[in-house]
Amino acid sequence: MNLINIGYGNVVSADKLISVVSPDSAPIKRLMQQAKEMFKLVDGTCGRRTRAVLVFESGHIILSALMPDTITQRVEQMNGGKNA
């Protein structure tokens, strides 16, 4: 299992990660609200501003205070520089 640090001591499985997106658009805000209603939203921001939304195969949504570019770089480093 490959784990990626999403900030502030929080790690997630990179194997089940589908996408890393910005939380600013209306469709992503709706996705976050639906996940919250279905108890599939995990807030990993530690009280900070949400800058990235991670979408997983299971339908879980995890919020991170790191920028999407930072998380993407960490996934690419783990994969040896290949595109994630």
JSON list of N, CA and C in Angstrom, two decimals:
[
{"chain": "A", "resi": 1, "resn": "MET", "atom": "N", "xyz": [0.85, -1.17, 0.00]},
{"chain": "A", "resi": 1, "resn": "MET", "atom": "CA", "xyz": [0.00, 0.00, 0.00]},
{"chain": "A", "resi": 1, "resn": "MET", "atom": "C", "xyz": [0.90, 1.24, 0.00]},
{"chain": "A", "resi": 2, "resn": "ASN", "atom": "N", "xyz": [0.65, 2.13, -0.91]},
{"chain": "A", "resi": 2, "resn": "ASN", "atom": "CA", "xyz": [1.39, 3.39, -1.00]},
{"chain": "A", "resi": 2, "resn": "ASN", "atom": "C", "xyz": [0.61, 4.49, -0.30]},
{"chain": "A", "resi": 3, "resn": "LEU", "atom": "N", "xyz": [1.24, 5.16, 0.65]},
{"chain": "A", "resi": 3, "resn": "LEU", "atom": "CA", "xyz": [0.60, 6.23, 1.40]},
{"chain": "A", "resi": 3, "resn": "LEU", "atom": "C", "xyz": [1.21, 7.57, 1.00]},
{"chain": "A", "resi": 4, "resn": "ILE", "atom": "N", "xyz": [0.35, 8.59, 0.91]},
{"chain": "A", "resi": 4, "resn": "ILE", "atom": "CA", "xyz": [0.82, 9.95, 0.62]},
{"chain": "A", "resi": 4, "resn": "ILE", "atom": "C", "xyz": [0.42, 10.86, 1.77]},
{"chain": "A", "resi": 5, "resn": "ASN", "atom": "N", "xyz": [1.32, 11.74, 2.12]},
{"chain": "A", "resi": 5, "resn": "ASN", "atom": "CA", "xyz": [1.06, 12.72, 3.17]},
{"chain": "A", "resi": 5, "resn": "ASN", "atom": "C", "xyz": [0.23, 13.85, 2.57]},
{"chain": "A", "resi": 6, "resn": "ILE", "atom": "N", "xyz": [-0.95, 14.10, 3.16]},
{"chain": "A", "resi": 6, "resn": "ILE", "atom": "CA", "xyz": [-1.80, 15.18, 2.66]},
{"chain": "A", "resi": 6, "resn": "ILE", "atom": "C", "xyz": [-1.77, 16.39, 3.59]},
{"chain": "A", "resi": 7, "resn": "GLY", "atom": "N", "xyz": [-0.80, 16.38, 4.49]},
{"chain": "A", "resi": 7, "resn": "GLY", "atom": "CA", "xyz": [-0.59, 17.53, 5.37]},
{"chain": "A", "resi": 7, "resn": "GLY", "atom": "C", "xyz": [-0.98, 17.30, 6.80]},
{"chain": "A", "resi": 8, "resn": "TYR", "atom": "N", "xyz": [-0.19, 17.89, 7.70]},
{"chain": "A", "resi": 8, "resn": "TYR", "atom": "CA", "xyz": [-0.46, 17.91, 9.13]},
{"chain": "A", "resi": 8, "resn": "TYR", "atom": "C", "xyz": [-0.59, 16.51, 9.73]},
{"chain": "A", "resi": 9, "resn": "GLY", "atom": "N", "xyz": [0.25, 15.60, 9.27]},
{"chain": "A", "resi": 9, "resn": "GLY", "atom": "CA", "xyz": [0.28, 14.25, 9.83]},
{"chain": "A", "resi": 9, "resn": "GLY", "atom": "C", "xyz": [-0.78, 13.31, 9.29]},
{"chain": "A", "resi": 10, "resn": "ASN", "atom": "N", "xyz": [-1.52, 13.73, 8.29]},
{"chain": "A", "resi": 10, "resn": "ASN", "atom": "CA", "xyz": [-2.56, 12.90, 7.70]},
{"chain": "A", "resi": 10, "resn": "ASN", "atom": "C", "xyz": [-2.02, 12.22, 6.44]},
{"chain": "A", "resi": 11, "resn": "VAL", "atom": "N", "xyz": [-2.30, 10.93, 6.30]},
{"chain": "A", "resi": 11, "resn": "VAL", "atom": "CA", "xyz": [-1.88, 10.19, 5.12]},
{"chain": "A", "resi": 11, "resn": "VAL", "atom": "C", "xyz": [-3.06, 9.41, 4.55]},
{"chain": "A", "resi": 12, "resn": "VAL", "atom": "N", "xyz": [-3.03, 9.20, 3.24]},
{"chain": "A", "resi": 12, "resn": "VAL", "atom": "CA", "xyz": [-4.09, 8.44, 2.56]},
{"chain": "A", "resi": 12, "resn": "VAL", "atom": "C", "xyz": [-3.45, 7.45, 1.60]},
{"chain": "A", "resi": 13, "resn": "SER", "atom": "N", "xyz": [-4.22, 6.47, 1.20]},
{"chain": "A", "resi": 13, "resn": "SER", "atom": "CA", "xyz": [-3.74, 5.47, 0.25]},
{"chain": "A", "resi": 13, "resn": "SER", "atom": "C", "xyz": [-3.75, 6.03, -1.16]},
{"chain": "A", "resi": 14, "resn": "ALA", "atom": "N", "xyz": [-2.61, 6.01, -1.81]},
{"chain": "A", "resi": 14, "resn": "ALA", "atom": "CA", "xyz": [-2.49, 6.51, -3.17]},
{"chain": "A", "resi": 14, "resn": "ALA", "atom": "C", "xyz": [-3.08, 5.53, -4.17]},
{"chain": "A", "resi": 15, "resn": "ASP", "atom": "N", "xyz": [-3.18, 4.25, -3.77]},
{"chain": "A", "resi": 15, "resn": "ASP", "atom": "CA", "xyz": [-3.67, 3.22, -4.69]},
{"chain": "A", "resi": 15, "resn": "ASP", "atom": "C", "xyz": [-5.14, 3.40, -5.06]},
{"chain": "A", "resi": 16, "resn": "LYS", "atom": "N", "xyz": [-5.92, 3.99, -4.18]},
{"chain": "A", "resi": 16, "resn": "LYS", "atom": "CA", "xyz": [-7.37, 4.16, -4.40]},
{"chain": "A", "resi": 16, "resn": "LYS", "atom": "C", "xyz": [-7.76, 5.57, -4.81]},
{"chain": "A", "resi": 17, "resn": "LEU", "atom": "N", "xyz": [-6.76, 6.44, -4.99]},
{"chain": "A", "resi": 17, "resn": "LEU", "atom": "CA", "xyz": [-7.02, 7.84, -5.34]},
{"chain": "A", "resi": 17, "resn": "LEU", "atom": "C", "xyz": [-7.40, 7.97, -6.80]},
{"chain": "A", "resi": 18, "resn": "ILE", "atom": "N", "xyz": [-8.52, 8.64, -7.07]},
{"chain": "A", "resi": 18, "resn": "ILE", "atom": "CA", "xyz": [-8.97, 8.86, -8.45]},
{"chain": "A", "resi": 18, "resn": "ILE", "atom": "C", "xyz": [-8.53, 10.23, -8.95]},
{"chain": "A", "resi": 19, "resn": "SER", "atom": "N", "xyz": [-8.80, 11.27, -8.14]},
{"chain": "A", "resi": 19, "resn": "SER", "atom": "CA", "xyz": [-8.45, 12.61, -8.59]},
{"chain": "A", "resi": 19, "resn": "SER", "atom": "C", "xyz": [-8.18, 13.55, -7.42]},
{"chain": "A", "resi": 20, "resn": "VAL", "atom": "N", "xyz": [-7.45, 14.62, -7.73]},
{"chain": "A", "resi": 20, "resn": "VAL", "atom": "CA", "xyz": [-7.17, 15.70, -6.79]},
{"chain": "A", "resi": 20, "resn": "VAL", "atom": "C", "xyz": [-7.63, 16.98, -7.48]},
{"chain": "A", "resi": 21, "resn": "VAL", "atom": "N", "xyz": [-8.61, 17.66, -6.90]},
{"chain": "A", "resi": 21, "resn": "VAL", "atom": "CA", "xyz": [-9.20, 18.83, -7.56]},
{"chain": "A", "resi": 21, "resn": "VAL", "atom": "C", "xyz": [-9.29, 20.01, -6.59]},
{"chain": "A", "resi": 22, "resn": "SER", "atom": "N", "xyz": [-9.48, 21.18, -7.15]},
{"chain": "A", "resi": 22, "resn": "SER", "atom": "CA", "xyz": [-9.66, 22.40, -6.37]},
{"chain": "A", "resi": 22, "resn": "SER", "atom": "C", "xyz": [-11.11, 22.45, -5.87]},
{"chain": "A", "resi": 23, "resn": "PRO", "atom": "N", "xyz": [-11.34, 22.98, -4.68]},
{"chain": "A", "resi": 23, "resn": "PRO", "atom": "CA", "xyz": [-12.70, 22.99, -4.11]},
{"chain": "A", "resi": 23, "resn": "PRO", "atom": "C", "xyz": [-13.56, 24.18, -4.54]},
{"chain": "A", "resi": 24, "resn": "ASP", "atom": "N", "xyz": [-13.10, 24.97, -5.50]},
{"chain": "A", "resi": 24, "resn": "ASP", "atom": "CA", "xyz": [-13.76, 26.24, -5.80]},
{"chain": "A", "resi": 24, "resn": "ASP", "atom": "C", "xyz": [-14.98, 26.15, -6.72]},
{"chain": "A", "resi": 25, "resn": "SER", "atom": "N", "xyz": [-15.08, 25.11, -7.54]},
{"chain": "A", "resi": 25, "resn": "SER", "atom": "CA", "xyz": [-16.19, 25.07, -8.50]},
{"chain": "A", "resi": 25, "resn": "SER", "atom": "C", "xyz": [-17.48, 24.56, -7.86]},
{"chain": "A", "resi": 26, "resn": "ALA", "atom": "N", "xyz": [-18.59, 24.94, -8.44]},
{"chain": "A", "resi": 26, "resn": "ALA", "atom": "CA", "xyz": [-19.91, 24.53, -7.92]},
{"chain": "A", "resi": 26, "resn": "ALA", "atom": "C", "xyz": [-20.11, 23.01, -7.94]},
{"chain": "A", "resi": 27, "resn": "PRO", "atom": "N", "xyz": [-19.69, 22.30, -9.00]},
{"chain": "A", "resi": 27, "resn": "PRO", "atom": "CA", "xyz": [-19.87, 20.84, -8.99]},
{"chain": "A", "resi": 27, "resn": "PRO", "atom": "C", "xyz": [-19.09, 20.16, -7.87]},
{"chain": "A", "resi": 28, "resn": "ILE", "atom": "N", "xyz": [-17.91, 20.64, -7.56]},
{"chain": "A", "resi": 28, "resn": "ILE", "atom": "CA", "xyz": [-17.12, 20.05, -6.47]},
{"chain": "A", "resi": 28, "resn": "ILE", "atom": "C", "xyz": [-17.76, 20.37, -5.13]},
{"chain": "A", "resi": 29, "resn": "LYS", "atom": "N", "xyz": [-18.30, 21.56, -4.98]},
{"chain": "A", "resi": 29, "resn": "LYS", "atom": "CA", "xyz": [-19.00, 21.91, -3.74]},
{"chain": "A", "resi": 29, "resn": "LYS", "atom": "C", "xyz": [-20.22, 21.01, -3.54]},
{"chain": "A", "resi": 30, "resn": "ARG", "atom": "N", "xyz": [-20.94, 20.71, -4.64]},
{"chain": "A", "resi": 30, "resn": "ARG", "atom": "CA", "xyz": [-22.09, 19.79, -4.55]},
{"chain": "A", "resi": 30, "resn": "ARG", "atom": "C", "xyz": [-21.62, 18.38, -4.18]},
{"chain": "A", "resi": 31, "resn": "LEU", "atom": "N", "xyz": [-20.51, 17.95, -4.79]},
{"chain": "A", "resi": 31, "resn": "LEU", "atom": "CA", "xyz": [-19.95, 16.64, -4.49]},
{"chain": "A", "resi": 31, "resn": "LEU", "atom": "C", "xyz": [-19.58, 16.55, -3.01]},
{"chain": "A", "resi": 32, "resn": "MET", "atom": "N", "xyz": [-18.99, 17.59, -2.47]},
{"chain": "A", "resi": 32, "resn": "MET", "atom": "CA", "xyz": [-18.62, 17.61, -1.05]},
{"chain": "A", "resi": 32, "resn": "MET", "atom": "C", "xyz": [-19.87, 17.56, -0.17]},
{"chain": "A", "resi": 33, "resn": "GLN", "atom": "N", "xyz": [-20.91, 18.28, -0.54]},
{"chain": "A", "resi": 33, "resn": "GLN", "atom": "CA", "xyz": [-22.15, 18.29, 0.25]},
{"chain": "A", "resi": 33, "resn": "GLN", "atom": "C", "xyz": [-22.81, 16.91, 0.22]},
{"chain": "A", "resi": 34, "resn": "GLN", "atom": "N", "xyz": [-22.84, 16.27, -0.94]},
{"chain": "A", "resi": 34, "resn": "GLN", "atom": "CA", "xyz": [-23.43, 14.93, -1.05]},
{"chain": "A", "resi": 34, "resn": "GLN", "atom": "C", "xyz": [-22.64, 13.93, -0.21]},
{"chain": "A", "resi": 35, "resn": "ALA", "atom": "N", "xyz": [-21.32, 14.03, -0.25]},
{"chain": "A", "resi": 35, "resn": "ALA", "atom": "CA", "xyz": [-20.49, 13.12, 0.55]},
{"chain": "A", "resi": 35, "resn": "ALA", "atom": "C", "xyz": [-20.72, 13.34, 2.03]},
{"chain": "A", "resi": 36, "resn": "LYS", "atom": "N", "xyz": [-20.91, 14.58, 2.43]},
{"chain": "A", "resi": 36, "resn": "LYS", "atom": "CA", "xyz": [-21.18, 14.89, 3.83]},
{"chain": "A", "resi": 36, "resn": "LYS", "atom": "C", "xyz": [-22.50, 14.26, 4.28]},
{"chain": "A", "resi": 37, "resn": "GLU", "atom": "N", "xyz": [-23.52, 14.36, 3.44]},
{"chain": "A", "resi": 37, "resn": "GLU", "atom": "CA", "xyz": [-24.83, 13.78, 3.76]},
{"chain": "A", "resi": 37, "resn": "GLU", "atom": "C", "xyz": [-24.78, 12.26, 3.85]},
{"chain": "A", "resi": 38, "resn": "MET", "atom": "N", "xyz": [-23.88, 11.64, 3.08]},
{"chain": "A", "resi": 38, "resn": "MET", "atom": "CA", "xyz": [-23.75, 10.18, 3.07]},
{"chain": "A", "resi": 38, "resn": "MET", "atom": "C", "xyz": [-22.67, 9.71, 4.05]},
{"chain": "A", "resi": 39, "resn": "PHE", "atom": "N", "xyz": [-22.14, 10.63, 4.88]},
{"chain": "A", "resi": 39, "resn": "PHE", "atom": "CA", "xyz": [-21.10, 10.32, 5.86]},
{"chain": "A", "resi": 39, "resn": "PHE", "atom": "C", "xyz": [-19.85, 9.75, 5.21]},
{"chain": "A", "resi": 40, "resn": "LYS", "atom": "N", "xyz": [-19.50, 10.29, 4.04]},
{"chain": "A", "resi": 40, "resn": "LYS", "atom": "CA", "xyz": [-18.29, 9.87, 3.32]},
{"chain": "A", "resi": 40, "resn": "LYS", "atom": "C", "xyz": [-17.31, 11.02, 3.14]},
{"chain": "A", "resi": 41, "resn": "LEU", "atom": "N", "xyz": [-17.49, 12.07, 3.90]},
{"chain": "A", "resi": 41, "resn": "LEU", "atom": "CA", "xyz": [-16.58, 13.23, 3.82]},
{"chain": "A", "resi": 41, "resn": "LEU", "atom": "C", "xyz": [-15.65, 13.20, 5.03]},
{"chain": "A", "resi": 42, "resn": "VAL", "atom": "N", "xyz": [-14.34, 13.28, 4.77]},
{"chain": "A", "resi": 42, "resn": "VAL", "atom": "CA", "xyz": [-13.35, 13.30, 5.83]},
{"chain": "A", "resi": 42, "resn": "VAL", "atom": "C", "xyz": [-12.58, 14.61, 5.72]},
{"chain": "A", "resi": 43, "resn": "ASP", "atom": "N", "xyz": [-12.58, 15.38, 6.82]},
{"chain": "A", "resi": 43, "resn": "ASP", "atom": "CA", "xyz": [-11.90, 16.67, 6.83]},
{"chain": "A", "resi": 43, "resn": "ASP", "atom": "C", "xyz": [-10.49, 16.47, 7.39]},
{"chain": "A", "resi": 44, "resn": "GLY", "atom": "N", "xyz": [-9.50, 16.56, 6.51]},
{"chain": "A", "resi": 44, "resn": "GLY", "atom": "CA", "xyz": [-8.11, 16.41, 6.93]},
{"chain": "A", "resi": 44, "resn": "GLY", "atom": "C", "xyz": [-7.38, 17.74, 6.96]},
{"chain": "A", "resi": 45, "resn": "THR", "atom": "N", "xyz": [-8.11, 18.84, 7.11]},
{"chain": "A", "resi": 45, "resn": "THR", "atom": "CA", "xyz": [-7.48, 20.16, 7.05]},
{"chain": "A", "resi": 45, "resn": "THR", "atom": "C", "xyz": [-6.97, 20.64, 8.40]},
{"chain": "A", "resi": 46, "resn": "CYS", "atom": "N", "xyz": [-7.37, 20.01, 9.48]},
{"chain": "A", "resi": 46, "resn": "CYS", "atom": "CA", "xyz": [-6.98, 20.43, 10.83]},
{"chain": "A", "resi": 46, "resn": "CYS", "atom": "C", "xyz": [-7.38, 21.89, 11.09]},
{"chain": "A", "resi": 47, "resn": "GLY", "atom": "N", "xyz": [-8.55, 22.27, 10.63]},
{"chain": "A", "resi": 47, "resn": "GLY", "atom": "CA", "xyz": [-9.07, 23.61, 10.87]},
{"chain": "A", "resi": 47, "resn": "GLY", "atom": "C", "xyz": [-8.59, 24.67, 9.91]},
{"chain": "A", "resi": 48, "resn": "ARG", "atom": "N", "xyz": [-7.81, 24.29, 8.95]},
{"chain": "A", "resi": 48, "resn": "ARG", "atom": "CA", "xyz": [-7.30, 25.27, 7.97]},
{"chain": "A", "resi": 48, "resn": "ARG", "atom": "C", "xyz": [-8.19, 25.30, 6.74]},
{"chain": "A", "resi": 49, "resn": "ARG", "atom": "N", "xyz": [-7.90, 26.22, 5.84]},
{"chain": "A", "resi": 49, "resn": "ARG", "atom": "CA", "xyz": [-8.69, 26.38, 4.62]},
{"chain": "A", "resi": 49, "resn": "ARG", "atom": "C", "xyz": [-8.51, 25.17, 3.70]},
{"chain": "A", "resi": 50, "resn": "THR", "atom": "N", "xyz": [-9.62, 24.70, 3.13]},
{"chain": "A", "resi": 50, "resn": "THR", "atom": "CA", "xyz": [-9.57, 23.58, 2.18]},
{"chain": "A", "resi": 50, "resn": "THR", "atom": "C", "xyz": [-9.02, 24.08, 0.86]},
{"chain": "A", "resi": 51, "resn": "ARG", "atom": "N", "xyz": [-7.93, 23.46, 0.39]},
{"chain": "A", "resi": 51, "resn": "ARG", "atom": "CA", "xyz": [-7.31, 23.85, -0.87]},
{"chain": "A", "resi": 51, "resn": "ARG", "atom": "C", "xyz": [-7.33, 22.73, -1.90]},
{"chain": "A", "resi": 52, "resn": "ALA", "atom": "N", "xyz": [-7.57, 21.49, -1.43]},
{"chain": "A", "resi": 52, "resn": "ALA", "atom": "CA", "xyz": [-7.63, 20.36, -2.35]},
{"chain": "A", "resi": 52, "resn": "ALA", "atom": "C", "xyz": [-8.69, 19.38, -1.88]},
{"chain": "A", "resi": 53, "resn": "VAL", "atom": "N", "xyz": [-9.36, 18.77, -2.84]},
{"chain": "A", "resi": 53, "resn": "VAL", "atom": "CA", "xyz": [-10.36, 17.74, -2.58]},
{"chain": "A", "resi": 53, "resn": "VAL", "atom": "C", "xyz": [-9.88, 16.47, -3.25]},
{"chain": "A", "resi": 54, "resn": "LEU", "atom": "N", "xyz": [-9.75, 15.40, -2.47]},
{"chain": "A", "resi": 54, "resn": "LEU", "atom": "CA", "xyz": [-9.28, 14.12, -2.98]},
{"chain": "A", "resi": 54, "resn": "LEU", "atom": "C", "xyz": [-10.48, 13.19, -3.12]},
{"chain": "A", "resi": 55, "resn": "VAL", "atom": "N", "xyz": [-10.64, 12.61, -4.30]},
{"chain": "A", "resi": 55, "resn": "VAL", "atom": "CA", "xyz": [-11.77, 11.72, -4.59]},
{"chain": "A", "resi": 55, "resn": "VAL", "atom": "C", "xyz": [-11.23, 10.29, -4.68]},
{"chain": "A", "resi": 56, "resn": "PHE", "atom": "N", "xyz": [-11.87, 9.37, -3.96]},
{"chain": "A", "resi": 56, "resn": "PHE", "atom": "CA", "xyz": [-11.41, 7.98, -3.92]},
{"chain": "A", "resi": 56, "resn": "PHE", "atom": "C", "xyz": [-12.41, 7.04, -4.57]},
{"chain": "A", "resi": 57, "resn": "GLU", "atom": "N", "xyz": [-11.94, 5.86, -4.95]},
{"chain": "A", "resi": 57, "resn": "GLU", "atom": "CA", "xyz": [-12.76, 4.85, -5.62]},
{"chain": "A", "resi": 57, "resn": "GLU", "atom": "C", "xyz": [-14.00, 4.49, -4.82]},
{"chain": "A", "resi": 58, "resn": "SER", "atom": "N", "xyz": [-13.90, 4.49, -3.51]},
{"chain": "A", "resi": 58, "resn": "SER", "atom": "CA", "xyz": [-15.00, 4.09, -2.64]},
{"chain": "A", "resi": 58, "resn": "SER", "atom": "C", "xyz": [-16.10, 5.15, -2.54]},
{"chain": "A", "resi": 59, "resn": "GLY", "atom": "N", "xyz": [-15.85, 6.32, -3.12]},
{"chain": "A", "resi": 59, "resn": "GLY", "atom": "CA", "xyz": [-16.82, 7.41, -3.02]},
{"chain": "A", "resi": 59, "resn": "GLY", "atom": "C", "xyz": [-16.50, 8.35, -1.88]},
{"chain": "A", "resi": 60, "resn": "HIS", "atom": "N", "xyz": [-15.47, 8.06, -1.12]},
{"chain": "A", "resi": 60, "resn": "HIS", "atom": "CA", "xyz": [-15.07, 8.95, -0.03]},
{"chain": "A", "resi": 60, "resn": "HIS", "atom": "C", "xyz": [-14.39, 10.19, -0.60]},
{"chain": "A", "resi": 61, "resn": "ILE", "atom": "N", "xyz": [-14.62, 11.30, 0.08]},
{"chain": "A", "resi": 61, "resn": "ILE", "atom": "CA", "xyz": [-14.03, 12.58, -0.29]},
{"chain": "A", "resi": 61, "resn": "ILE", "atom": "C", "xyz": [-13.20, 13.03, 0.91]},
{"chain": "A", "resi": 62, "resn": "ILE", "atom": "N", "xyz": [-11.94, 13.36, 0.66]},
{"chain": "A", "resi": 62, "resn": "ILE", "atom": "CA", "xyz": [-11.07, 13.82, 1.74]},
{"chain": "A", "resi": 62, "resn": "ILE", "atom": "C", "xyz": [-10.61, 15.23, 1.41]},
{"chain": "A", "resi": 63, "resn": "LEU", "atom": "N", "xyz": [-10.71, 16.11, 2.40]},
{"chain": "A", "resi": 63, "resn": "LEU", "atom": "CA", "xyz": [-10.31, 17.50, 2.23]},
{"chain": "A", "resi": 63, "resn": "LEU", "atom": "C", "xyz": [-8.90, 17.68, 2.76]},
{"chain": "A", "resi": 64, "resn": "SER", "atom": "N", "xyz": [-8.11, 18.48, 2.05]},
{"chain": "A", "resi": 64, "resn": "SER", "atom": "CA", "xyz": [-6.73, 18.74, 2.46]},
{"chain": "A", "resi": 64, "resn": "SER", "atom": "C", "xyz": [-6.45, 20.24, 2.42]},
{"chain": "A", "resi": 65, "resn": "ALA", "atom": "N", "xyz": [-5.56, 20.67, 3.30]},
{"chain": "A", "resi": 65, "resn": "ALA", "atom": "CA", "xyz": [-5.16, 22.07, 3.33]},
{"chain": "A", "resi": 65, "resn": "ALA", "atom": "C", "xyz": [-3.99, 22.34, 2.38]},
{"chain": "A", "resi": 66, "resn": "LEU", "atom": "N", "xyz": [-3.45, 21.30, 1.75]},
{"chain": "A", "resi": 66, "resn": "LEU", "atom": "CA", "xyz": [-2.36, 21.48, 0.79]},
{"chain": "A", "resi": 66, "resn": "LEU", "atom": "C", "xyz": [-2.93, 21.78, -0.59]},
{"chain": "A", "resi": 67, "resn": "MET", "atom": "N", "xyz": [-2.13, 22.44, -1.42]},
{"chain": "A", "resi": 67, "resn": "MET", "atom": "CA", "xyz": [-2.54, 22.74, -2.78]},
{"chain": "A", "resi": 67, "resn": "MET", "atom": "C", "xyz": [-2.58, 21.46, -3.62]},
{"chain": "A", "resi": 68, "resn": "PRO", "atom": "N", "xyz": [-3.48, 21.37, -4.61]},
{"chain": "A", "resi": 68, "resn": "PRO", "atom": "CA", "xyz": [-3.53, 20.18, -5.46]},
{"chain": "A", "resi": 68, "resn": "PRO", "atom": "C", "xyz": [-2.19, 19.88, -6.14]},
{"chain": "A", "resi": 69, "resn": "ASP", "atom": "N", "xyz": [-1.44, 20.91, -6.53]},
{"chain": "A", "resi": 69, "resn": "ASP", "atom": "CA", "xyz": [-0.13, 20.72, -7.17]},
{"chain": "A", "resi": 69, "resn": "ASP", "atom": "C", "xyz": [0.85, 20.00, -6.24]},
{"chain": "A", "resi": 70, "resn": "THR", "atom": "N", "xyz": [0.81, 20.36, -4.97]},
{"chain": "A", "resi": 70, "resn": "THR", "atom": "CA", "xyz": [1.70, 19.75, -3.98]},
{"chain": "A", "resi": 70, "resn": "THR", "atom": "C", "xyz": [1.40, 18.26, -3.83]},
{"chain": "A", "resi": 71, "resn": "ILE", "atom": "N", "xyz": [0.13, 17.93, -3.74]},
{"chain": "A", "resi": 71, "resn": "ILE", "atom": "CA", "xyz": [-0.27, 16.52, -3.60]},
{"chain": "A", "resi": 71, "resn": "ILE", "atom": "C", "xyz": [0.09, 15.75, -4.86]},
{"chain": "A", "resi": 72, "resn": "THR", "atom": "N", "xyz": [-0.14, 16.35, -6.02]},
{"chain": "A", "resi": 72, "resn": "THR", "atom": "CA", "xyz": [0.20, 15.71, -7.29]},
{"chain": "A", "resi": 72, "resn": "THR", "atom": "C", "xyz": [1.69, 15.44, -7.38]},
{"chain": "A", "resi": 73, "resn": "GLN", "atom": "N", "xyz": [2.50, 16.39, -6.96]},
{"chain": "A", "resi": 73, "resn": "GLN", "atom": "CA", "xyz": [3.96, 16.19, -6.97]},
{"chain": "A", "resi": 73, "resn": "GLN", "atom": "C", "xyz": [4.36, 15.03, -6.07]},
{"chain": "A", "resi": 74, "resn": "ARG", "atom": "N", "xyz": [3.72, 14.91, -4.92]},
{"chain": "A", "resi": 74, "resn": "ARG", "atom": "CA", "xyz": [4.04, 13.81, -4.00]},
{"chain": "A", "resi": 74, "resn": "ARG", "atom": "C", "xyz": [3.67, 12.46, -4.60]},
{"chain": "A", "resi": 75, "resn": "VAL", "atom": "N", "xyz": [2.55, 12.41, -5.31]},
{"chain": "A", "resi": 75, "resn": "VAL", "atom": "CA", "xyz": [2.15, 11.15, -5.96]},
{"chain": "A", "resi": 75, "resn": "VAL", "atom": "C", "xyz": [3.14, 10.81, -7.06]},
{"chain": "A", "resi": 76, "resn": "GLU", "atom": "N", "xyz": [3.54, 11.81, -7.85]},
{"chain": "A", "resi": 76, "resn": "GLU", "atom": "CA", "xyz": [4.50, 11.58, -8.93]},
{"chain": "A", "resi": 76, "resn": "GLU", "atom": "C", "xyz": [5.85, 11.12, -8.40]},
{"chain": "A", "resi": 77, "resn": "GLN", "atom": "N", "xyz": [6.31, 11.70, -7.29]},
{"chain": "A", "resi": 77, "resn": "GLN", "atom": "CA", "xyz": [7.57, 11.29, -6.68]},
{"chain": "A", "resi": 77, "resn": "GLN", "atom": "C", "xyz": [7.50, 9.82, -6.24]},
{"chain": "A", "resi": 78, "resn": "MET", "atom": "N", "xyz": [6.37, 9.44, -5.70]},
{"chain": "A", "resi": 78, "resn": "MET", "atom": "CA", "xyz": [6.19, 8.07, -5.25]},
{"chain": "A", "resi": 78, "resn": "MET", "atom": "C", "xyz": [6.21, 7.10, -6.42]},
{"chain": "A", "resi": 79, "resn": "ASN", "atom": "N", "xyz": [5.70, 7.55, -7.57]},
{"chain": "A", "resi": 79, "resn": "ASN", "atom": "CA", "xyz": [5.66, 6.69, -8.76]},
{"chain": "A", "resi": 79, "resn": "ASN", "atom": "C", "xyz": [6.94, 6.78, -9.59]},
{"chain": "A", "resi": 80, "resn": "GLY", "atom": "N", "xyz": [7.97, 7.40, -9.04]},
{"chain": "A", "resi": 80, "resn": "GLY", "atom": "CA", "xyz": [9.24, 7.48, -9.76]},
{"chain": "A", "resi": 80, "resn": "GLY", "atom": "C", "xyz": [9.24, 8.48, -10.88]},
{"chain": "A", "resi": 81, "resn": "GLY", "atom": "N", "xyz": [8.45, 9.55, -10.77]},
{"chain": "A", "resi": 81, "resn": "GLY", "atom": "CA", "xyz": [8.44, 10.58, -11.79]},
{"chain": "A", "resi": 81, "resn": "GLY", "atom": "C", "xyz": [7.45, 10.33, -12.92]},
{"chain": "A", "resi": 82, "resn": "LYS", "atom": "N", "xyz": [6.79, 9.18, -12.93]},
{"chain": "A", "resi": 82, "resn": "LYS", "atom": "CA", "xyz": [5.79, 8.90, -13.96]},
{"chain": "A", "resi": 82, "resn": "LYS", "atom": "C", "xyz": [4.52, 9.69, -13.64]},
{"chain": "A", "resi": 83, "resn": "ASN", "atom": "N", "xyz": [3.69, 9.92, -14.63]},
{"chain": "A", "resi": 83, "resn": "ASN", "atom": "CA", "xyz": [2.40, 10.58, -14.39]},
{"chain": "A", "resi": 83, "resn": "ASN", "atom": "C", "xyz": [1.53, 9.70, -13.55]},
{"chain": "A", "resi": 84, "resn": "ALA", "atom": "N", "xyz": [0.84, 10.32, -12.59]},
{"chain": "A", "resi": 84, "resn": "ALA", "atom": "CA", "xyz": [-0.01, 9.54, -11.68]},
{"chain": "A", "resi": 84, "resn": "ALA", "atom": "C", "xyz": [-1.32, 9.17, -12.29]}
]
